[in-house]
C-alpha cells in the first residue's frame, strides 16, 4: 500500500479513473464541476480590489466572477499542496528553473525561460477566460457532461497547442 | 435533496475545496502531467500521457455523472458556447498551452513539485485573466456572442437522449485508447 504513495508515477489510466471518480464526488458533495482557471480570475480580482476597491466593484467581470476565497479559489491552493505531497513522497521534489526539453533547445538561461513562461501564462489566462474554461473545466469536467462548448473548446486547445508547439520545436511527426 | 445542507454550507465547502484540490494535485503529479516535458510531448505528438489521462477521466466521470443524474442526485453544469468565445478563446489558450507548457491546474501541481518556471506561469495566468476582465465589456459587446452554438449539450444538439449517447462516447473513447496502445504510444 505504502509503495503506491511513494511510486514516482502511476499508470495514466489509474490517474484518469481517479480524476473521474473525484469529479463524481465534487458533483455530489459540492454541486460543482472541477475547474482551475476561475481561481486565477478571482485572484486578478483580488489584486484589482487591493489597488482600488471602487474600480474593481464597478467591473462587470468581477460582478460575475466574485473575487472571494471560496471553493473555486482554494482548489488551486489544494492542487499545489497535493502536487507537493506526491512529489515529496516519491522523492521527486526538486527545484527546477528550466525544464530539460526547453534547456536542450534554448539553453539553461533561467531568465529566458521565466520570460517565455510569463508570456505563455498571459496567453493562457486570457484564452481560458475568453473560452470560459481550461483543460480541467472544459477539457475534463465539461466534456464528460457532453457539453458542446467544452468539446469544441478542447479541440481548439489542442489545435492551437499542436500548431504553436510545432512552431517552437518543429513538427516531430512530419 | 440529501446533500443540500452540505452544498450550501460555505465553510464546509471551502474545506472540501482544499481536500478536492489536494487529491487532484496528487493525481496530476503522480500522472506525470505536472511536467513541462510531458505536456510538450503531448503537443508534439510524441507522448500521449495527457490524452490518456483526460480520456480515461472523461470515460469514468461521464458514466458516473450520468448515472447519478438519472438517479436525481446531481445536476449538469454546462454552458452555452459560441464561435467568438469558444473557438477564438480556445486557440489563444492553446497557444499559451504550448508556450507555457503547463495548464492552470498542472501549473499549480508543478509548483508543488518544485518547478519555479510554473510559478512564473501562474503569475502570467493571473495577469492574462486580469487583462480579460478589463477587456470584458468591449469583448462582450463585439465578439463573445458571435456565432452562438445551437445547443448546450451534444444530446440536445443531436436531439437524441443522453442514454444513447453516453454508451457511444464510451465505446469511442475505449476504441481510441486501444488504438493508441496498439500503435505503440
CSV table of C-alpha atoms in Angstrom, one decimal:
chain,number,residue,atom,x,y,z
A,1,UNK,CA,0.0,0.0,0.0
A,2,UNK,CA,2.7,2.5,1.1
A,3,UNK,CA,4.7,1.7,-2.1
A,4,UNK,CA,1.8,3.1,-4.0
A,5,UNK,CA,2.1,6.5,-2.5
A,6,UNK,CA,5.9,6.6,-2.9
A,7,UNK,CA,5.9,5.4,-6.5
A,8,UNK,CA,7.2,8.1,-8.9
A,9,UNK,CA,4.4,7.7,-11.4
A,10,UNK,CA,1.1,5.9,-11.7
A,11,UNK,CA,-0.5,4.5,-14.8
A,12,UNK,CA,-2.3,7.3,-16.8
A,13,UNK,CA,-5.4,5.1,-16.7
A,14,UNK,CA,-5.4,4.8,-12.9
A,15,UNK,CA,-4.8,8.6,-12.6
A,16,UNK,CA,-7.6,9.3,-15.2
A,17,UNK,CA,-10.0,7.0,-13.4
A,18,UNK,CA,-9.1,8.7,-10.1
A,19,UNK,CA,-9.9,12.1,-11.6
A,20,UNK,CA,-13.2,10.8,-13.0
A,21,UNK,CA,-14.2,9.5,-9.5
A,22,UNK,CA,-13.1,12.7,-7.9
A,23,UNK,CA,-15.5,14.6,-10.3
A,24,UNK,CA,-18.4,12.3,-9.2
A,25,UNK,CA,-17.7,13.4,-5.7
A,26,UNK,CA,-17.4,17.2,-6.5
A,27,UNK,CA,-20.8,16.9,-8.3
A,28,UNK,CA,-22.3,15.0,-5.4
A,29,UNK,CA,-21.0,17.0,-2.4
A,30,UNK,CA,-20.3,20.4,-3.9
A,31,UNK,CA,-22.8,20.5,-6.9
A,32,UNK,CA,-19.9,21.8,-9.0
A,33,UNK,CA,-17.6,20.6,-11.8
A,34,UNK,CA,-13.9,20.6,-11.2
A,35,UNK,CA,-12.0,23.5,-12.8
A,36,UNK,CA,-8.9,25.6,-12.2
A,37,UNK,CA,-9.0,28.7,-14.3
A,38,UNK,CA,-11.7,30.6,-12.4
A,39,UNK,CA,-9.4,30.8,-9.4
A,40,UNK,CA,-6.9,32.9,-11.4
A,41,UNK,CA,-9.7,35.3,-12.4
A,42,UNK,CA,-10.6,35.6,-8.8
A,43,UNK,CA,-7.0,36.3,-7.9
A,44,UNK,CA,-6.8,39.0,-10.5
A,45,UNK,CA,-10.0,40.5,-9.0
A,46,UNK,CA,-8.3,40.4,-5.6
A,47,UNK,CA,-5.4,42.4,-7.0
A,48,UNK,CA,-7.7,44.9,-8.6
A,49,UNK,CA,-9.6,45.2,-5.3
A,50,UNK,CA,-6.3,45.8,-3.4
A,51,UNK,CA,-5.4,48.6,-5.9
A,52,UNK,CA,-8.9,50.2,-6.0
A,53,UNK,CA,-12.0,48.6,-4.4
A,54,UNK,CA,-14.2,51.1,-6.2
A,55,UNK,CA,-12.8,50.3,-9.6
A,56,UNK,CA,-12.9,46.5,-9.0
A,57,UNK,CA,-16.5,46.6,-7.8
A,58,UNK,CA,-17.5,48.6,-10.9
A,59,UNK,CA,-16.1,46.0,-13.3
A,60,UNK,CA,-18.7,43.7,-14.8
A,61,UNK,CA,-16.5,40.7,-14.9
A,62,UNK,CA,-15.9,40.7,-11.2
A,63,UNK,CA,-19.6,41.0,-10.5
A,64,UNK,CA,-19.9,37.7,-12.4
A,65,UNK,CA,-16.7,36.1,-11.0
A,66,UNK,CA,-16.5,37.5,-7.5
A,67,UNK,CA,-13.0,37.9,-6.0
A,68,UNK,CA,-13.6,35.8,-3.0
A,69,UNK,CA,-11.5,33.0,-1.4
A,70,UNK,CA,-14.2,30.3,-1.9
A,71,UNK,CA,-14.3,26.7,-3.1
A,72,UNK,CA,-13.2,27.6,-6.6
A,73,UNK,CA,-10.3,29.7,-5.4
A,74,UNK,CA,-9.0,27.4,-2.7
A,75,UNK,CA,-8.9,24.4,-5.0
A,76,UNK,CA,-5.8,25.7,-6.7
A,77,UNK,CA,-4.0,26.0,-3.4
A,78,UNK,CA,-5.1,22.4,-2.7
A,79,UNK,CA,-3.6,21.3,-6.1
A,80,UNK,CA,-0.3,22.9,-5.2
A,81,UNK,CA,-0.3,21.1,-1.8
A,82,UNK,CA,-1.3,17.8,-3.4
A,83,UNK,CA,1.5,18.2,-6.0
A,84,UNK,CA,4.0,18.8,-3.2
A,85,UNK,CA,2.8,15.8,-1.2
A,86,UNK,CA,3.0,13.5,-4.2
A,87,UNK,CA,6.5,14.7,-5.3
A,88,UNK,CA,7.8,14.7,-1.7
A,89,UNK,CA,6.6,11.1,-1.0
A,90,UNK,CA,8.3,9.8,-4.1
A,91,UNK,CA,11.5,11.8,-3.5
A,92,UNK,CA,10.9,13.7,-6.8
A,93,UNK,CA,10.7,17.1,-5.2
A,94,UNK,CA,13.5,19.3,-6.6
A,95,UNK,CA,13.7,22.9,-7.6
A,96,UNK,CA,13.8,23.4,-11.3
A,97,UNK,CA,14.0,26.6,-13.3
A,98,UNK,CA,14.4,25.3,-16.9
A,99,UNK,CA,12.7,22.1,-18.0
A,100,UNK,CA,15.1,19.6,-19.8
A,101,UNK,CA,13.3,19.8,-23.2
A,102,UNK,CA,13.5,23.6,-23.1
A,103,UNK,CA,17.1,23.6,-22.0
A,104,UNK,CA,18.1,21.2,-24.8
A,105,UNK,CA,16.7,23.6,-27.4
A,106,UNK,CA,17.3,27.0,-25.9
A,107,UNK,CA,19.9,26.7,-23.2
A,108,UNK,CA,19.7,26.9,-19.4
A,109,UNK,CA,19.1,30.6,-19.0
A,110,UNK,CA,16.5,30.8,-16.2
A,111,UNK,CA,15.6,34.4,-17.2
A,112,UNK,CA,14.8,33.4,-20.7
A,113,UNK,CA,12.6,30.5,-19.6
A,114,UNK,CA,10.9,32.8,-17.0
A,115,UNK,CA,10.1,35.4,-19.7
A,116,UNK,CA,8.7,32.7,-22.0
A,117,UNK,CA,6.6,31.2,-19.1
A,118,UNK,CA,5.2,34.6,-18.2
A,119,UNK,CA,4.2,35.3,-21.8
A,120,UNK,CA,2.7,31.8,-22.1
A,121,UNK,CA,0.8,32.3,-18.8
A,122,UNK,CA,-0.6,35.6,-20.0
A,123,UNK,CA,-1.9,34.0,-23.2
A,124,UNK,CA,-3.3,31.1,-21.3
A,125,UNK,CA,-5.1,33.3,-18.7
A,126,UNK,CA,-6.6,35.4,-21.5
A,127,UNK,CA,-7.6,32.4,-23.5
A,128,UNK,CA,-9.0,30.4,-20.6
A,129,UNK,CA,-11.3,33.3,-19.6
A,130,UNK,CA,-12.2,34.0,-23.2
A,131,UNK,CA,-13.2,30.4,-23.8
A,132,UNK,CA,-14.9,30.1,-20.4
A,133,UNK,CA,-12.6,27.3,-19.0
A,134,UNK,CA,-9.4,25.4,-19.2
A,135,UNK,CA,-8.1,21.9,-19.6
A,136,UNK,CA,-9.9,20.8,-16.4
A,137,UNK,CA,-13.1,22.9,-16.5
A,138,UNK,CA,-13.8,22.4,-20.2
A,139,UNK,CA,-11.3,19.6,-21.1
A,140,UNK,CA,-12.5,17.1,-18.5
A,141,UNK,CA,-15.5,18.3,-16.4
A,142,UNK,CA,-17.3,19.9,-19.4
A,143,UNK,CA,-16.6,17.1,-21.9
A,144,UNK,CA,-17.7,14.4,-19.5
A,145,UNK,CA,-21.1,16.2,-19.2
A,146,UNK,CA,-21.2,16.0,-23.0
A,147,UNK,CA,-21.2,19.9,-23.1
A,148,UNK,CA,-21.0,21.0,-26.7
A,149,UNK,CA,-18.9,24.2,-25.9
A,150,UNK,CA,-16.4,22.0,-23.9
A,151,UNK,CA,-15.8,19.6,-26.8
A,152,UNK,CA,-15.3,22.4,-29.2
A,153,UNK,CA,-13.0,24.2,-26.7
A,154,UNK,CA,-10.8,21.2,-26.1
A,155,UNK,CA,-10.4,20.5,-29.8
A,156,UNK,CA,-9.3,24.1,-30.3
A,157,UNK,CA,-7.0,24.0,-27.2
A,158,UNK,CA,-5.2,21.1,-29.0
A,159,UNK,CA,-5.2,22.6,-32.5
A,160,UNK,CA,-3.7,25.8,-31.1
A,161,UNK,CA,-1.3,23.9,-28.9
A,162,UNK,CA,-0.1,21.5,-31.5
A,163,UNK,CA,0.4,24.3,-34.0
A,164,UNK,CA,2.4,26.5,-31.7
A,165,UNK,CA,4.4,23.7,-30.2
A,166,UNK,CA,5.3,22.7,-33.7
A,167,UNK,CA,6.4,26.2,-34.5
A,168,UNK,CA,8.7,26.2,-31.4
A,169,UNK,CA,10.2,22.7,-31.7
A,170,UNK,CA,9.4,21.6,-35.2
A,171,UNK,CA,6.7,19.2,-36.2
A,172,UNK,CA,8.1,15.9,-35.0
A,173,UNK,CA,5.6,13.8,-36.9
A,174,UNK,CA,6.3,15.3,-40.3
B,1,UNK,CA,-32.1,16.7,-1.5
B,2,UNK,CA,-29.8,14.8,1.0
B,3,UNK,CA,-26.8,16.9,0.1
B,4,UNK,CA,-28.4,20.3,0.0
B,5,UNK,CA,-27.3,21.3,3.5
B,6,UNK,CA,-23.7,20.4,2.8
B,7,UNK,CA,-23.7,22.1,-0.6
B,8,UNK,CA,-24.9,25.4,0.9
B,9,UNK,CA,-22.5,25.3,3.9
B,10,UNK,CA,-19.8,27.8,2.9
B,11,UNK,CA,-17.3,26.8,5.5
B,12,UNK,CA,-17.6,23.1,4.8
B,13,UNK,CA,-17.3,23.8,1.0
B,14,UNK,CA,-14.0,25.7,1.5
B,15,UNK,CA,-12.7,22.7,3.4
B,16,UNK,CA,-13.9,20.4,0.7
B,17,UNK,CA,-12.3,22.6,-2.0
B,18,UNK,CA,-8.9,22.2,-0.3
B,19,UNK,CA,-9.4,18.5,0.0
B,20,UNK,CA,-10.5,18.0,-3.6
B,21,UNK,CA,-7.6,20.2,-4.8
B,22,UNK,CA,-5.1,18.1,-2.8
B,23,UNK,CA,-6.4,14.9,-4.3
B,24,UNK,CA,-6.4,16.5,-7.8
B,25,UNK,CA,-2.9,17.8,-7.5
B,26,UNK,CA,-1.7,14.5,-6.1
B,27,UNK,CA,-3.2,12.7,-9.1
B,28,UNK,CA,-1.8,15.2,-11.6
B,29,UNK,CA,1.7,14.9,-10.1
B,30,UNK,CA,1.5,11.0,-10.0
B,31,UNK,CA,0.3,11.0,-13.6
B,32,UNK,CA,3.4,12.9,-14.7
B,33,UNK,CA,1.4,15.8,-16.2
B,34,UNK,CA,2.9,18.3,-13.8
B,35,UNK,CA,5.9,18.2,-16.1
B,36,UNK,CA,6.7,20.6,-19.0
B,37,UNK,CA,8.3,17.8,-21.0
B,38,UNK,CA,5.3,15.6,-20.8
B,39,UNK,CA,2.9,18.4,-21.8
B,40,UNK,CA,5.1,19.5,-24.7
B,41,UNK,CA,5.5,15.8,-25.6
B,42,UNK,CA,1.7,15.6,-26.0
B,43,UNK,CA,1.5,18.7,-28.1
B,44,UNK,CA,4.4,17.4,-30.3
B,45,UNK,CA,2.5,14.1,-30.5
B,46,UNK,CA,5.4,12.0,-29.1
B,47,UNK,CA,3.9,11.2,-25.7
B,48,UNK,CA,0.2,10.6,-25.2
B,49,UNK,CA,0.1,10.6,-21.4
B,50,UNK,CA,-2.1,13.8,-21.3
B,51,UNK,CA,-4.7,12.4,-23.7
B,52,UNK,CA,-4.8,9.0,-21.9
B,53,UNK,CA,-5.5,10.7,-18.6
B,54,UNK,CA,-8.1,13.1,-20.0
B,55,UNK,CA,-9.9,10.4,-21.9
B,56,UNK,CA,-10.0,7.9,-19.0
B,57,UNK,CA,-11.2,10.7,-16.7
B,58,UNK,CA,-14.0,11.6,-19.2
B,59,UNK,CA,-15.0,7.9,-19.6
B,60,UNK,CA,-15.2,7.2,-15.9
B,61,UNK,CA,-16.6,10.7,-15.0
B,62,UNK,CA,-19.2,10.6,-17.7
B,63,UNK,CA,-20.7,7.3,-16.7
B,64,UNK,CA,-20.9,8.2,-13.0
B,65,UNK,CA,-22.3,11.7,-13.5
B,66,UNK,CA,-25.0,10.5,-15.9
B,67,UNK,CA,-25.9,7.6,-13.6
B,68,UNK,CA,-26.2,10.0,-10.7
B,69,UNK,CA,-28.2,12.4,-12.8
B,70,UNK,CA,-30.6,9.6,-13.8
B,71,UNK,CA,-31.0,8.9,-10.1
B,72,UNK,CA,-31.8,12.6,-9.4
B,73,UNK,CA,-28.7,13.1,-7.3
B,74,UNK,CA,-26.8,15.7,-9.4
B,75,UNK,CA,-27.4,18.5,-11.9
B,76,UNK,CA,-25.4,19.1,-15.0
B,77,UNK,CA,-23.4,22.4,-15.2
B,78,UNK,CA,-22.9,23.0,-18.9
B,79,UNK,CA,-22.6,26.4,-20.5
B,80,UNK,CA,-23.7,27.7,-23.9
B,81,UNK,CA,-20.7,28.5,-26.1
B,82,UNK,CA,-20.1,30.5,-29.3
B,83,UNK,CA,-17.7,30.6,-32.1
B,84,UNK,CA,-16.4,34.0,-30.9
B,85,UNK,CA,-15.8,32.8,-27.3
B,86,UNK,CA,-15.1,29.1,-27.5
B,87,UNK,CA,-13.1,28.9,-30.8
B,88,UNK,CA,-11.1,32.1,-30.5
B,89,UNK,CA,-10.5,31.7,-26.8
B,90,UNK,CA,-9.6,28.0,-27.4
B,91,UNK,CA,-6.9,29.0,-29.9
B,92,UNK,CA,-5.4,31.6,-27.6
B,93,UNK,CA,-5.5,29.1,-24.7
B,94,UNK,CA,-3.8,26.5,-27.0
B,95,UNK,CA,-1.0,29.0,-27.9
B,96,UNK,CA,-0.5,29.6,-24.2
B,97,UNK,CA,-0.5,25.9,-23.5
B,98,UNK,CA,2.4,25.3,-25.9
B,99,UNK,CA,4.4,28.4,-24.8
B,100,UNK,CA,3.9,27.9,-21.0
B,101,UNK,CA,4.0,24.1,-21.1
B,102,UNK,CA,1.6,23.7,-18.2
B,103,UNK,CA,-2.1,24.4,-17.8
B,104,UNK,CA,-3.9,26.3,-14.9
B,105,UNK,CA,-4.3,23.1,-12.9
B,106,UNK,CA,-1.0,21.3,-13.7
B,107,UNK,CA,1.0,24.5,-13.2
B,108,UNK,CA,0.0,24.5,-9.5
B,109,UNK,CA,0.9,20.8,-9.2
B,110,UNK,CA,4.2,21.6,-10.9
B,111,UNK,CA,5.0,24.4,-8.4
B,112,UNK,CA,4.3,21.9,-5.6
B,113,UNK,CA,6.9,19.6,-7.1
B,114,UNK,CA,9.4,22.4,-7.3
B,115,UNK,CA,9.1,23.9,-10.8
B,116,UNK,CA,9.8,27.6,-10.4
B,117,UNK,CA,9.0,28.4,-14.1
B,118,UNK,CA,5.5,27.1,-13.4
B,119,UNK,CA,5.2,29.7,-10.6
B,120,UNK,CA,6.1,32.5,-13.1
B,121,UNK,CA,3.5,30.9,-15.4
B,122,UNK,CA,0.8,31.1,-12.6
B,123,UNK,CA,1.5,34.8,-12.2
B,124,UNK,CA,1.2,35.1,-16.0
B,125,UNK,CA,-2.2,33.4,-15.9
B,126,UNK,CA,-3.5,35.8,-13.3
B,127,UNK,CA,-2.3,38.8,-15.4
B,128,UNK,CA,-4.0,37.2,-18.5
B,129,UNK,CA,-7.2,36.7,-16.6
B,130,UNK,CA,-6.9,40.3,-15.4
B,131,UNK,CA,-6.5,41.6,-18.9
B,132,UNK,CA,-9.6,39.6,-20.0
B,133,UNK,CA,-11.6,41.2,-17.2
B,134,UNK,CA,-10.5,44.7,-18.3
B,135,UNK,CA,-11.4,43.9,-21.9
B,136,UNK,CA,-14.6,42.0,-21.0
B,137,UNK,CA,-17.3,44.8,-21.6
B,138,UNK,CA,-15.8,45.5,-25.0
B,139,UNK,CA,-15.4,41.8,-26.0
B,140,UNK,CA,-18.9,41.0,-24.7
B,141,UNK,CA,-20.3,43.7,-27.0
B,142,UNK,CA,-18.4,42.7,-30.0
B,143,UNK,CA,-17.1,39.1,-30.3
B,144,UNK,CA,-18.1,36.8,-27.4
B,145,UNK,CA,-21.6,36.4,-28.6
B,146,UNK,CA,-20.8,35.9,-32.3
B,147,UNK,CA,-22.0,32.6,-33.7
B,148,UNK,CA,-23.7,31.3,-30.6
B,149,UNK,CA,-23.9,27.5,-30.6
B,150,UNK,CA,-27.4,26.0,-31.2
B,151,UNK,CA,-27.3,23.7,-28.1
B,152,UNK,CA,-25.7,23.4,-24.7
B,153,UNK,CA,-25.0,19.7,-24.9
B,154,UNK,CA,-24.3,17.1,-27.6
B,155,UNK,CA,-27.5,15.1,-26.9
B,156,UNK,CA,-29.5,18.3,-27.2
B,157,UNK,CA,-27.7,19.2,-30.5
B,158,UNK,CA,-28.4,15.7,-32.0
B,159,UNK,CA,-31.9,15.5,-30.5
B,160,UNK,CA,-31.0,12.1,-29.1
B,161,UNK,CA,-31.3,11.1,-25.4
B,162,UNK,CA,-28.1,11.0,-23.4
B,163,UNK,CA,-29.0,7.4,-22.5
B,164,UNK,CA,-28.0,6.6,-26.1
B,165,UNK,CA,-25.1,9.0,-26.5
B,166,UNK,CA,-23.2,8.0,-23.3
B,167,UNK,CA,-22.5,4.4,-24.4
B,168,UNK,CA,-21.5,5.6,-27.9
B,169,UNK,CA,-19.0,8.1,-26.5
B,170,UNK,CA,-17.7,5.4,-24.0
B,171,UNK,CA,-17.1,2.9,-26.9
B,172,UNK,CA,-15.4,5.6,-29.0
B,173,UNK,CA,-13.1,6.6,-26.1
B,174,UNK,CA,-12.2,2.9,-25.3
B,175,UNK,CA,-11.5,2.5,-29.1
B,176,UNK,CA,-9.2,5.5,-29.3
B,177,UNK,CA,-7.3,4.4,-26.1
B,178,UNK,CA,-7.0,0.9,-27.5
B,179,UNK,CA,-5.7,2.2,-30.8
B,180,UNK,CA,-3.1,4.5,-29.2
B,181,UNK,CA,-1.8,1.4,-27.3
B,182,UNK,CA,-1.9,-0.7,-30.4
B,183,UNK,CA,0.3,1.7,-32.4
B,184,UNK,CA,2.8,1.8,-29.7
B,185,UNK,CA,2.1,5.0,-27.7
